[in-house]
Coordinates of C-alpha atoms (C1' of nucleotides) in Angstrom, one line a residue:
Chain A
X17 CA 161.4 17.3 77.6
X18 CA 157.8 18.7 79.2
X19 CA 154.4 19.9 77.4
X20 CA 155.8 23.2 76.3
X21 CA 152.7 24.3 76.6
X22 CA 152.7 24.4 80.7
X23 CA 154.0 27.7 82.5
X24 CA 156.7 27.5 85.2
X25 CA 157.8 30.2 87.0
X26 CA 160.1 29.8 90.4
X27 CA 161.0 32.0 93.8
X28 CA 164.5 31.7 94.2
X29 CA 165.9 33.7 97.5
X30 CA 168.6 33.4 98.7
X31 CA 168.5 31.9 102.9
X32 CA 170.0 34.7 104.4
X33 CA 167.3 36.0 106.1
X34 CA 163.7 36.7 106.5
X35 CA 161.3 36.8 103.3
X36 CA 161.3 40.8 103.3
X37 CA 157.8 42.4 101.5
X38 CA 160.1 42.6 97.9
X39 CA 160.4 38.9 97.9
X40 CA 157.0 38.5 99.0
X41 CA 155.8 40.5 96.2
X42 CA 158.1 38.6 93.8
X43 CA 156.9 35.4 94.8
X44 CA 153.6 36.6 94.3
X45 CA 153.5 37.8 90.7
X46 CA 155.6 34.6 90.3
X47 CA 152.9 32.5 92.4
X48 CA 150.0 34.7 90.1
X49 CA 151.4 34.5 86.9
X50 CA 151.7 30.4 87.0
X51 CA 148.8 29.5 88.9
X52 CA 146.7 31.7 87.2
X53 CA 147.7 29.8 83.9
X54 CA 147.4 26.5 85.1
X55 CA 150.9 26.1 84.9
X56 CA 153.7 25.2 88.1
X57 CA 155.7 27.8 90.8
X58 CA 158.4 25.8 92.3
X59 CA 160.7 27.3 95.2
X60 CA 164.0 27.1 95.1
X61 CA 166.5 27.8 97.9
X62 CA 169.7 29.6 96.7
X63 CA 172.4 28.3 99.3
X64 CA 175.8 28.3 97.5
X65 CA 176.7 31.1 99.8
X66 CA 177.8 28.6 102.4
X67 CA 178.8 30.9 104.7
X68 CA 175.5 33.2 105.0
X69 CA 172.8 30.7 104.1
X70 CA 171.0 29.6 107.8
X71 CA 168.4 26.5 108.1
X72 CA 166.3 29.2 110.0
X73 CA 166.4 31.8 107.2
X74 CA 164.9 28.5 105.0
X75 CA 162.2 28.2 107.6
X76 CA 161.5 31.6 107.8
X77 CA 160.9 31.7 104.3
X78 CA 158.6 28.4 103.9
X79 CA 156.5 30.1 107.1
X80 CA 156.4 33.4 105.4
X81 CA 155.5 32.0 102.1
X82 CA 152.7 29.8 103.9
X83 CA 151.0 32.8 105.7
X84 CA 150.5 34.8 102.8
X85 CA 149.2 31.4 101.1
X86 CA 151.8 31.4 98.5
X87 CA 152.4 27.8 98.4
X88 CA 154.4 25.9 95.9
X89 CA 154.5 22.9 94.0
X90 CA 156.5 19.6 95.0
X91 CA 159.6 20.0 97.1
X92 CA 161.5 23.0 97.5
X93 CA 164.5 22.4 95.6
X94 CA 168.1 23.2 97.5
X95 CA 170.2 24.7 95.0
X96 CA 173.4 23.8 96.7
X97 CA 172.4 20.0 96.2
X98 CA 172.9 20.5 92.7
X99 CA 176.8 21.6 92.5
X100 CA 177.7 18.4 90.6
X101 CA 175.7 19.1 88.2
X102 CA 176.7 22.9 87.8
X103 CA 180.1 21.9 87.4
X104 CA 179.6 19.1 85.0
X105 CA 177.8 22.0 83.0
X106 CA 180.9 24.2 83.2
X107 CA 183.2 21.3 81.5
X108 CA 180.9 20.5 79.0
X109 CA 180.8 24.3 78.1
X110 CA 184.7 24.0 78.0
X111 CA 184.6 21.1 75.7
X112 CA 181.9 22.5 73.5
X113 CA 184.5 25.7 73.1
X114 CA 181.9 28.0 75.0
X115 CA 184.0 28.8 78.2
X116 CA 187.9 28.0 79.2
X117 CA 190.2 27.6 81.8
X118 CA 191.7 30.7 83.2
X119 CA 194.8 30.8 85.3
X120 CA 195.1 34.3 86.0
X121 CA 195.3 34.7 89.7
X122 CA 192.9 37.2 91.6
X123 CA 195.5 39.7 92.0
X124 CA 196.2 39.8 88.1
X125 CA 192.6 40.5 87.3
X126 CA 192.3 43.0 89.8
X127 CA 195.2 44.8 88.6
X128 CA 193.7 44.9 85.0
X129 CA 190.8 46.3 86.2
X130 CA 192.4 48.8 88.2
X131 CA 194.4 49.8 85.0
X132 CA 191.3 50.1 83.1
X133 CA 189.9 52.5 84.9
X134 CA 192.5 54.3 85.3
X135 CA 192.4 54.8 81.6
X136 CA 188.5 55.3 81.9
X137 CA 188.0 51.8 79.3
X138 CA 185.3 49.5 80.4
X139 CA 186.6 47.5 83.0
X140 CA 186.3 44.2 81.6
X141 CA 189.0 41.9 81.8
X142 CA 190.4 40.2 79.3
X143 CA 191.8 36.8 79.8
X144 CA 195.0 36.4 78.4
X145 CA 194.3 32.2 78.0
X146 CA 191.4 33.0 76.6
X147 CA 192.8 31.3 73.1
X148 CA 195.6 30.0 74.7
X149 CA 196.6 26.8 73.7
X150 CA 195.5 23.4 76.5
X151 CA 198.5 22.1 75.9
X152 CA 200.1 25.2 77.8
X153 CA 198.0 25.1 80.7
X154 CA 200.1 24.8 83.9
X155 CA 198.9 22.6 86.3
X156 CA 197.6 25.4 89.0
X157 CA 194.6 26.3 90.2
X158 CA 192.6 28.2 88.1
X159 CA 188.4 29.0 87.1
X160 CA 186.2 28.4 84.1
X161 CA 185.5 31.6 82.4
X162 CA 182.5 31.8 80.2
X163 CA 184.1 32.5 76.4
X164 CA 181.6 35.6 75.9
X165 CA 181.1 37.1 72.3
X166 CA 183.3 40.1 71.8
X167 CA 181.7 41.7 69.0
X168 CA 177.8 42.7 68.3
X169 CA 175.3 42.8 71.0
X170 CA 173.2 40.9 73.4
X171 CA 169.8 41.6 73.6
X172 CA 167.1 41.0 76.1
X173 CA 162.9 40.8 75.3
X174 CA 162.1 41.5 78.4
X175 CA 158.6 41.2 78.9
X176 CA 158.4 43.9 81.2
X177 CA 161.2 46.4 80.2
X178 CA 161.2 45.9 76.7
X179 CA 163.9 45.1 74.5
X180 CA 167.5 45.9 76.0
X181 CA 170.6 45.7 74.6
X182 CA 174.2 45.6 75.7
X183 CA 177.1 45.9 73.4
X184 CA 179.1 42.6 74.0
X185 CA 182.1 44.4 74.7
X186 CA 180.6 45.6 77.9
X187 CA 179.9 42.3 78.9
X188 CA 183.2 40.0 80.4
X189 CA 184.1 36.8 80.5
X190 CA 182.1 36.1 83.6
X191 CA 183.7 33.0 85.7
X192 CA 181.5 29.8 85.9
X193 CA 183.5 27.6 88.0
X194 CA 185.4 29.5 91.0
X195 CA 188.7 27.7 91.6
X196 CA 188.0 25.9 94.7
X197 CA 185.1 24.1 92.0
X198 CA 182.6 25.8 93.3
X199 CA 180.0 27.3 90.6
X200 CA 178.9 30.9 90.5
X201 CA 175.6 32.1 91.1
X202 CA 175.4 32.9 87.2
X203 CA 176.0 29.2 86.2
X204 CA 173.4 27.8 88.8
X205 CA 170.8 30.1 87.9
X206 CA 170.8 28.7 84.4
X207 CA 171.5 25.3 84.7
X208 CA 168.8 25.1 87.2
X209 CA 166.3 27.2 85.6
X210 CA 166.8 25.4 81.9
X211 CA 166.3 21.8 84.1
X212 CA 163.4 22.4 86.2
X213 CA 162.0 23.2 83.2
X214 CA 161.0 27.2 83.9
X215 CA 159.6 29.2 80.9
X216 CA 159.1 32.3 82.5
X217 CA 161.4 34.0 85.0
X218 CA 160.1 37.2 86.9
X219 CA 162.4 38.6 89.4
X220 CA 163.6 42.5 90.4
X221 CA 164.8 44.5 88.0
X222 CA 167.7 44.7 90.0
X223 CA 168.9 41.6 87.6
X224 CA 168.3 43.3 84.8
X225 CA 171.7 43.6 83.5
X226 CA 172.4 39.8 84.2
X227 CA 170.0 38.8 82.4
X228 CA 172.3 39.6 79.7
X229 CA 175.2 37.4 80.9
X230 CA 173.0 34.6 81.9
X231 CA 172.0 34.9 78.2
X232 CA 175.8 34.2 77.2
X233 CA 175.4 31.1 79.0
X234 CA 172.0 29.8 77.7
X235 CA 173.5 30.4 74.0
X236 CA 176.9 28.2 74.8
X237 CA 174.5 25.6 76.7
X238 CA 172.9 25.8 73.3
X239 CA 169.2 26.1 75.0
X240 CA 166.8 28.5 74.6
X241 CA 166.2 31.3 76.8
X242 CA 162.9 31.6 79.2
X243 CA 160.9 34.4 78.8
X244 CA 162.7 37.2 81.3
X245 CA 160.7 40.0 83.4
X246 CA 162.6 42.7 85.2
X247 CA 159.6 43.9 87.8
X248 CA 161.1 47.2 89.5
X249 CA 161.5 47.4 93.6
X250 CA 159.8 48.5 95.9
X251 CA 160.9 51.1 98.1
X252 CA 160.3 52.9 101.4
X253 CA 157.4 55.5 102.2
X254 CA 160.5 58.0 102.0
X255 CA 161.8 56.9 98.3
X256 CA 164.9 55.7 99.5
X257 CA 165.6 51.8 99.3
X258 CA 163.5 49.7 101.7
X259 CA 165.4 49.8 105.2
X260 CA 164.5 47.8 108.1
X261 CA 162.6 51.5 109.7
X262 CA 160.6 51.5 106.3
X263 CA 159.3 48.5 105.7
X264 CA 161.9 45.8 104.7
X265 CA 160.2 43.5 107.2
X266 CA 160.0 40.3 107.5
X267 CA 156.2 39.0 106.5
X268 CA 155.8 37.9 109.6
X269 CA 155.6 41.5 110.9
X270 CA 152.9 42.3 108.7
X271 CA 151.2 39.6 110.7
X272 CA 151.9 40.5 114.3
X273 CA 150.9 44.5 113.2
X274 CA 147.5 43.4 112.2
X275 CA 147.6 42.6 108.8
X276 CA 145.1 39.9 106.9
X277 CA 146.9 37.7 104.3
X278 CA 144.4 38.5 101.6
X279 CA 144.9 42.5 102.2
X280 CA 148.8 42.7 102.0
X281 CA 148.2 39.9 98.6
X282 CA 145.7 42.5 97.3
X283 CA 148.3 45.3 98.2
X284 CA 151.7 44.0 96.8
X285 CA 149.8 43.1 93.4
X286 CA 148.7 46.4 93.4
X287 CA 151.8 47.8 93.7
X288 CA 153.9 48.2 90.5
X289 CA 151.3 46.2 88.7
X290 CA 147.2 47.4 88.1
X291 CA 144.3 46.1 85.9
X292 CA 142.2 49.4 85.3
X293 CA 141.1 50.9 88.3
X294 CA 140.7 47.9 90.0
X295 CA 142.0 48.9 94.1
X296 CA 140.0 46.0 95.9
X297 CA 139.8 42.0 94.5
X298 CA 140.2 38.6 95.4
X299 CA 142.7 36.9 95.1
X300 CA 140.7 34.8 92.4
X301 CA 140.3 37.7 90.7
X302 CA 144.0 38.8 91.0
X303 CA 145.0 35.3 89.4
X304 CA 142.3 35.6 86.5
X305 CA 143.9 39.1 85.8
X306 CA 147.4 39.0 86.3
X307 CA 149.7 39.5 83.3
X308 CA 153.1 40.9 82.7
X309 CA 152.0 43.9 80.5
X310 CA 150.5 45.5 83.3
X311 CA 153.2 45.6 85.8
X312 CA 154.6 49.0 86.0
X313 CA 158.6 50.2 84.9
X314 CA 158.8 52.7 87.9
X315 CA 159.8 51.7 91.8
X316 CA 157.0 51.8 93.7
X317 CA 156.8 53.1 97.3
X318 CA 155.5 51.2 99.9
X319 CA 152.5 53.0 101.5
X320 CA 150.9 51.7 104.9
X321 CA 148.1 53.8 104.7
X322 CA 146.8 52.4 101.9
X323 CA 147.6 48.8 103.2
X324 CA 146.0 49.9 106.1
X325 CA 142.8 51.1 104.2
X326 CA 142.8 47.9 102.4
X327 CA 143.3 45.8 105.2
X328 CA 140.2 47.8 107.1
X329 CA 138.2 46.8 103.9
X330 CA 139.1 42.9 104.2
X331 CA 138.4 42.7 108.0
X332 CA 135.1 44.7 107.6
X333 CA 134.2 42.0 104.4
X334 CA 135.3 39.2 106.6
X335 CA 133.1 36.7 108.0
X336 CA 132.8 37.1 111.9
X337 CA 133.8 33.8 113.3
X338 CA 136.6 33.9 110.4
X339 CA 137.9 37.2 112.2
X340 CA 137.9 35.7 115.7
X341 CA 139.7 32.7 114.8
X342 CA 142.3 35.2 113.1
X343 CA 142.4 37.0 116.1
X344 CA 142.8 33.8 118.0
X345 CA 145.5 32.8 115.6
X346 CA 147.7 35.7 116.2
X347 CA 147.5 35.3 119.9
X348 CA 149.0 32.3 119.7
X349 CA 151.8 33.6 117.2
X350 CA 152.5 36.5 120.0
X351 CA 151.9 34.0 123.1
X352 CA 149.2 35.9 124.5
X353 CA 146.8 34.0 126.9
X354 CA 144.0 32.9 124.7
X355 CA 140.6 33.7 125.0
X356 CA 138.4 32.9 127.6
X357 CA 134.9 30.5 126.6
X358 CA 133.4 34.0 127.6
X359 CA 135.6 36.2 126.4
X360 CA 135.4 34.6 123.3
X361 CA 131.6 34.3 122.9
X362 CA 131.3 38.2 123.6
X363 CA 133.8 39.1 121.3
X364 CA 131.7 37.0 118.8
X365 CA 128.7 38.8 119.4
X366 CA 130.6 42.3 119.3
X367 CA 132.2 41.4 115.9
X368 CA 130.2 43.2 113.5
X369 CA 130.6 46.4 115.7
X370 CA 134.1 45.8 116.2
X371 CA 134.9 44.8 113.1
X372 CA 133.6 48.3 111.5
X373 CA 136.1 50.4 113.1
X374 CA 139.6 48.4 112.8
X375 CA 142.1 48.7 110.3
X376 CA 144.2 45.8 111.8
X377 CA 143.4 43.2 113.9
X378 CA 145.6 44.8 116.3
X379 CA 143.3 48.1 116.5
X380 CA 140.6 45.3 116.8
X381 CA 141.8 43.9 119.7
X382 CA 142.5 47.2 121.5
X383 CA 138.9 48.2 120.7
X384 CA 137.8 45.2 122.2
X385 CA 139.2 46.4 125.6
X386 CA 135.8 46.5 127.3
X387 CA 135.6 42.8 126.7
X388 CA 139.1 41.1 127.3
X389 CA 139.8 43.6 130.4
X390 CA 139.7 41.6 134.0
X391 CA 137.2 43.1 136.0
X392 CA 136.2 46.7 136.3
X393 CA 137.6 48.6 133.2
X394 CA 139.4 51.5 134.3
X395 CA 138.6 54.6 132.3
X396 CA 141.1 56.3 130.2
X397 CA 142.1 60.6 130.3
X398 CA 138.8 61.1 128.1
X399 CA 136.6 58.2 129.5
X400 CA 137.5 60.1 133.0
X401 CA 136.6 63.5 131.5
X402 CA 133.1 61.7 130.7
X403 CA 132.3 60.5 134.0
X404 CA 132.7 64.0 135.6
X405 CA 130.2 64.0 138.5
X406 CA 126.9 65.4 136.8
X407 CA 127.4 62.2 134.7
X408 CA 127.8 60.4 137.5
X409 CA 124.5 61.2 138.9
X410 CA 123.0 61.0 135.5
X411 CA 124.2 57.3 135.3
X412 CA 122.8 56.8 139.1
X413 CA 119.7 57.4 137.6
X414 CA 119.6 56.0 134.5
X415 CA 121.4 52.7 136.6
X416 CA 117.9 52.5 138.3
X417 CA 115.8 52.4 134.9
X418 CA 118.4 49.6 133.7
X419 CA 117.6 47.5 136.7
X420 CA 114.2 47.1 135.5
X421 CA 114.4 46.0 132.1
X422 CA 113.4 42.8 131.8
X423 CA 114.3 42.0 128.3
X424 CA 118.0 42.8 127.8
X425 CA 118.3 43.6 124.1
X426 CA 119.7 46.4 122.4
X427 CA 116.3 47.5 120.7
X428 CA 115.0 47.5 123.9
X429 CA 117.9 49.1 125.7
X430 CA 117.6 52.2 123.3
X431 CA 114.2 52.5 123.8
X432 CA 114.8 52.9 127.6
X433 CA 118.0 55.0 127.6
X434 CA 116.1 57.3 125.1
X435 CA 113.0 57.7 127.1
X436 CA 115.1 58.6 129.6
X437 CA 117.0 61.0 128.6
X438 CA 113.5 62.7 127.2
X439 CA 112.3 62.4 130.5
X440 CA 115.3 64.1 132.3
X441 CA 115.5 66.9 129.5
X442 CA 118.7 65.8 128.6
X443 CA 120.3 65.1 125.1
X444 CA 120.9 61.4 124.0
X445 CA 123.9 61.8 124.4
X446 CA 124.6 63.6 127.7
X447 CA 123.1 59.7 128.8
X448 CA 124.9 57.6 126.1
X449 CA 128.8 59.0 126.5
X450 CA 128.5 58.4 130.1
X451 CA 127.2 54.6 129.4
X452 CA 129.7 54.4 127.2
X453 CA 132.9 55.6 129.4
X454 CA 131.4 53.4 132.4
X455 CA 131.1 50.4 130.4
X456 CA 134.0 50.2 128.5
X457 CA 136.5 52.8 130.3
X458 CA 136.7 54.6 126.4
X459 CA 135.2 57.6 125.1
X460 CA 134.9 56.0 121.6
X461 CA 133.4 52.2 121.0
X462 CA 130.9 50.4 119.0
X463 CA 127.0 51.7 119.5
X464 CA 126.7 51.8 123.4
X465 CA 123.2 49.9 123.4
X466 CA 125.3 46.8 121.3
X467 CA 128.1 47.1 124.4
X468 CA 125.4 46.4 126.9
X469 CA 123.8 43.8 125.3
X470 CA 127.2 42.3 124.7
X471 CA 128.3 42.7 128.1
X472 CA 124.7 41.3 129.5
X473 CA 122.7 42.5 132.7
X474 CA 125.0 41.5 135.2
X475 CA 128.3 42.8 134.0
X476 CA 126.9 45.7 132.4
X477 CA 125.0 46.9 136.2
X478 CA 128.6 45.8 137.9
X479 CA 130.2 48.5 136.1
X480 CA 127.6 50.7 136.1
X481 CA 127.7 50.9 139.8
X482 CA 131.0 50.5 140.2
X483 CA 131.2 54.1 138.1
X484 CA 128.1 55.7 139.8
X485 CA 129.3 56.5 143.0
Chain B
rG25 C1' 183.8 56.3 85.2
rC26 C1' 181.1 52.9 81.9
rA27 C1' 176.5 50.2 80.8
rC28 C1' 171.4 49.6 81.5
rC29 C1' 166.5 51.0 83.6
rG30 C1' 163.1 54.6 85.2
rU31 C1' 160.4 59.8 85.8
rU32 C1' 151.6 61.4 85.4
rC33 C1' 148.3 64.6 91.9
rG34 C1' 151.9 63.8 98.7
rU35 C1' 151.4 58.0 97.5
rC36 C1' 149.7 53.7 94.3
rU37 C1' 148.1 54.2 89.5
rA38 C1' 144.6 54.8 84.5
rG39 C1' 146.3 56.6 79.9
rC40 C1' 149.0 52.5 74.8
rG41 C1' 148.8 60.3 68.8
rG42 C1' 143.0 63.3 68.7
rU43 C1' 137.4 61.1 73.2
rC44 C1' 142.8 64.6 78.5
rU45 C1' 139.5 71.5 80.2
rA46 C1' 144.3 64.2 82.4
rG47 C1' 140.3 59.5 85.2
rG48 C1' 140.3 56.2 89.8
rA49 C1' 142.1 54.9 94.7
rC50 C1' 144.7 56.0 99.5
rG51 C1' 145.8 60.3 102.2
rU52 C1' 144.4 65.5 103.3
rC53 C1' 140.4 69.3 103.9
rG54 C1' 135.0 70.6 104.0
rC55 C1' 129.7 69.1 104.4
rC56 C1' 125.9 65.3 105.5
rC57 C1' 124.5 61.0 108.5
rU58 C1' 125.1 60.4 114.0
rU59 C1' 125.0 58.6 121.4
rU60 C1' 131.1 58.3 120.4
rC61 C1' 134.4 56.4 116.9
rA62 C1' 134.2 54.2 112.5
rC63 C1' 131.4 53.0 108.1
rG64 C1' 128.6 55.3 104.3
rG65 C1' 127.2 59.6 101.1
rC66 C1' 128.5 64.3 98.7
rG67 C1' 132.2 67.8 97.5
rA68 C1' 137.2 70.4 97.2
rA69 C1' 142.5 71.2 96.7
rA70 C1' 146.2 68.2 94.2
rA71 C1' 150.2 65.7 88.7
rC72 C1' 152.0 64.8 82.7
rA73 C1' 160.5 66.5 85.6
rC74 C1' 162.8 70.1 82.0
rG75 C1' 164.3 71.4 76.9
rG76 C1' 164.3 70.4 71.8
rG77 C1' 162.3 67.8 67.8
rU78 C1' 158.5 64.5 64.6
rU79 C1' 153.3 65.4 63.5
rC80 C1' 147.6 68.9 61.3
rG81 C1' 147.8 67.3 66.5
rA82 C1' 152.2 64.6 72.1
rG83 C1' 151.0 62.7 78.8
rU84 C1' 151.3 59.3 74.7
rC85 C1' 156.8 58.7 69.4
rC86 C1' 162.3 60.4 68.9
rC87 C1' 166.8 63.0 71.0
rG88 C1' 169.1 65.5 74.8
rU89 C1' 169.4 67.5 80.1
rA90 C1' 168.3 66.9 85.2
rC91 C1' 167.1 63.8 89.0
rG92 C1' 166.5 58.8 90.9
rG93 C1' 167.8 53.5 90.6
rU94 C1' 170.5 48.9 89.2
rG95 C1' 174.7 46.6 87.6
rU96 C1' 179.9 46.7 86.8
rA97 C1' 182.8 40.3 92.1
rC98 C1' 186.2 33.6 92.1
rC99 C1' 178.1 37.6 96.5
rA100 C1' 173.5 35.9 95.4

RNA sequence: GCACCGUUCGUCUAGCGGUCUAGGACGUCGCCCUUUCACGGCGAAAACACGGGUUCGAGUCCCGUACGGUGUACCA
């Protein structure tokens, strides 16, 4: 029905909360592997669970997927619009002989499971209408059970894991069609993955084993499989599964800590998946190098120091008015105040200093302090220690040598602060840390002489005297 | 219980039978640069889970064991 030629891959969560950092990363290698190709990532919402799917778990997905510029092609399909269609699929498997109508009632299968454990068999449950006869059906409620091979094996080419097989008699007759006519998740994932057409389907390897039922169901369909790719999880700093303390976040965390779009797409690639030694590319590179066989089997553990240091390395590589308007753009997101007109053209002119020492924007910001602070700053426990009252009267002095510069520049600035401190017999910096806790109320901050010039004449001599006495 | 998947420095990984006295990155530690902090530069410590095979030769192939993980639903 399409160009076989074209690759389609899809993200397919489930609306039941926010896009946590393992989605994220599946919808990126999803988002990689078709774009990269030329080929189509479609998005589709998996809502059948009526009871815990939320319109603002949808939206919180779209919004997540949009900041970390993941976006998808045509409309984001609702699975749950499509239940007609599932269960028309179910009946034609029924008349094609590939699934049947089972009247066994919850409590019967149950109990055969029960039993089979007891005798440690695999607990699969065998339907006794399996073979029955239509013609004894009882008019009662009852599901469609997938008629699954019980001899020989299934197997899977994953393109990640390998090829995996199951013995068919460890795999059941998996229901289809629940008996309220609702389908299972099984039977929607096919059905829609087989009609929108997707040839490559790369989720967590935590559907692994499924793979192998929804296998079952491609073969009584009579279509052909997509090409499958188990990707392993991602878990906490600690090794244990991702919890809410360890990282299981929604995206939109990553934003308000700090983090840069492009760094936390350059980390989740490089997590379970690597090309060489590669640490630090674009994302153009990412999509020009992204392919299955190098995604890792192992879990992976999430690791903020290294998102950190990558995120340090996109801000310092980032343009300077493309910083500010990130920093402006996650003021809004928080509802902070925005930045004054000259609050904002400081912070521009700091950039390059500021941007050198942050890791997040959020450790931007706070080094930014001198600048977005109202009035006076007030100096911190080491700033204080700085400004003890030798470096008080040091900065009295040096205040009256700043009062006659005429050309307010850092060059020029240095040139004066360092022919003072020459003349007073003093080191540069028994001069400079004073400046610096004065000025900006920090004993640590971009090069003292940028600060001034930053903060101009007036401000900088307002603070200066407003520290000298 | 059963089935399946996994296991290289603390972490992410390179490695696809010899070039591995195991490489890179983050982190850690030391030194240099330096007005502070970063950046940058140089250097150090740090790993093939264990046991059997196969092979002239195994981190690389096979089988066990241990330890993790996933699944085993009329959830997705």
């Amino acid at each position: 029905m399409s160009e076989k030629a074209e690759v389609v891959t899809r993200f397919a969560p489930s609306p039941t909360g926010y896009l946590h950092i393992g989605g994220a990363r599946t919808a990126l290698f999803n988002w990689l592997y078709a774009r990269g190709r030329g080929g189509r990532f479609q998005l589709r919402i998996e809502d059948t669970d009526r009871a815990r799917s939320t319109p603002e778990a949808t939206q919180a997905i779209y919004d997540g997927l949009r900041w970390l510029g993941l976006d998808w092609d045509g409309e984001a399909l609702s699975q749950w619009s499509r239940v007609d269609r599932h269960r028309e699929a179910a009946e034609e498997m029924v008349a094609r002989g590939g699934a049947y109508r089972c009247y066994a009632s919850k409590e019967e299968v149950d109990a055969a499971r029960a039993r089979a454990a007891e005798e440690k068999r695999p607990q699969v449950f065998e339907s006794p209408w399996r073979d029955a006869d239509p013609a004894d059906a009882p008019d009662l409620p009852h599901v469609i059970r997938l008629k699954a091979p019980r001899e020989g094996e299934t197997v899977v080419e994953d393109a990640v894991q390998g090829t995996v097989r199951w013995a068919n008699a460890q795999l059941d007759d998996l229901v289809l069609l629940r008996s309220d006519g609702a389908p299972t998740y099984m039977l929607a994932v096919v059905v829609d993955d087989h009609e929108m057409g997707v040839t490559h389907v790369i989720r967590g390897d935590d559907h692994l084993t499924n793979a192998a039922r929804q296998s079952l169901i491609y073969a009584a369909m009579g279509w052909a499989p997509p090409v499958f790719a188990h990707i392993p999880l991602i878990h906490g700093p600690d090794g244990a599964k991702l919890s809410k303390r360890h990282g299981a976040l929604g995206v939109e965390a990553y934003r308000d800590m700090g983090y840069l779009p492009e760094a936390l797409r350059n980390y989740l690639a490089r997590l379970g998946w690597g090309h060489g030694d590669d640490e630090y590319f674009t994302t153009e590179q990412a999509l020009e190098w992204f392919d299955l066989p190098g995604v890792g089997k192992a879990a992976a553990r999430f690791d903020f120091a290294k998102l950190a240091d990558l995120n340090g390395r996109w801000i310092r590589d980032s343009e300077d008015g493309a910083l500010l308007a990130q920093v402006e753009a996650l003021f809004a997101a928080q509802q902070r105040a925005p930045l004054t007109p000259s609050q904002r053209s400081m912070m521009a002119h700091a950039m390059p200093g500021l941007k050198q020492r942050a890791k997040t924007l959020i450790e931007l910001v706070e080094s930014a302090y001198y600048i977005l602070v109202d009035g006076v700053p007030e100096p911190d426990e080491k700033a204080a220690k700085l400004l003890s009252p030798e470096a008080r009267d040091i900065l009295a002095k040096l205040t009256l040598r700043l009062q006659d510069v005429t050309e307010w520049r850092t060059a020029e600035l240095e040139m004066v602060v360092r022919a003072f401190a020459e003349d007073a017999q003093i080191k540069l910096g028994a001069a400079a840390q004073p400046l610096r806790a004065a000025l900006t109320g920090r004993a640590t901050s971009p090069g003292v002489f940028d600060v001034l010039e930053t903060l101009g004449r007036d401000e900088s001599l307002r603070r200066l005297s407003a520290q000298a006495t």
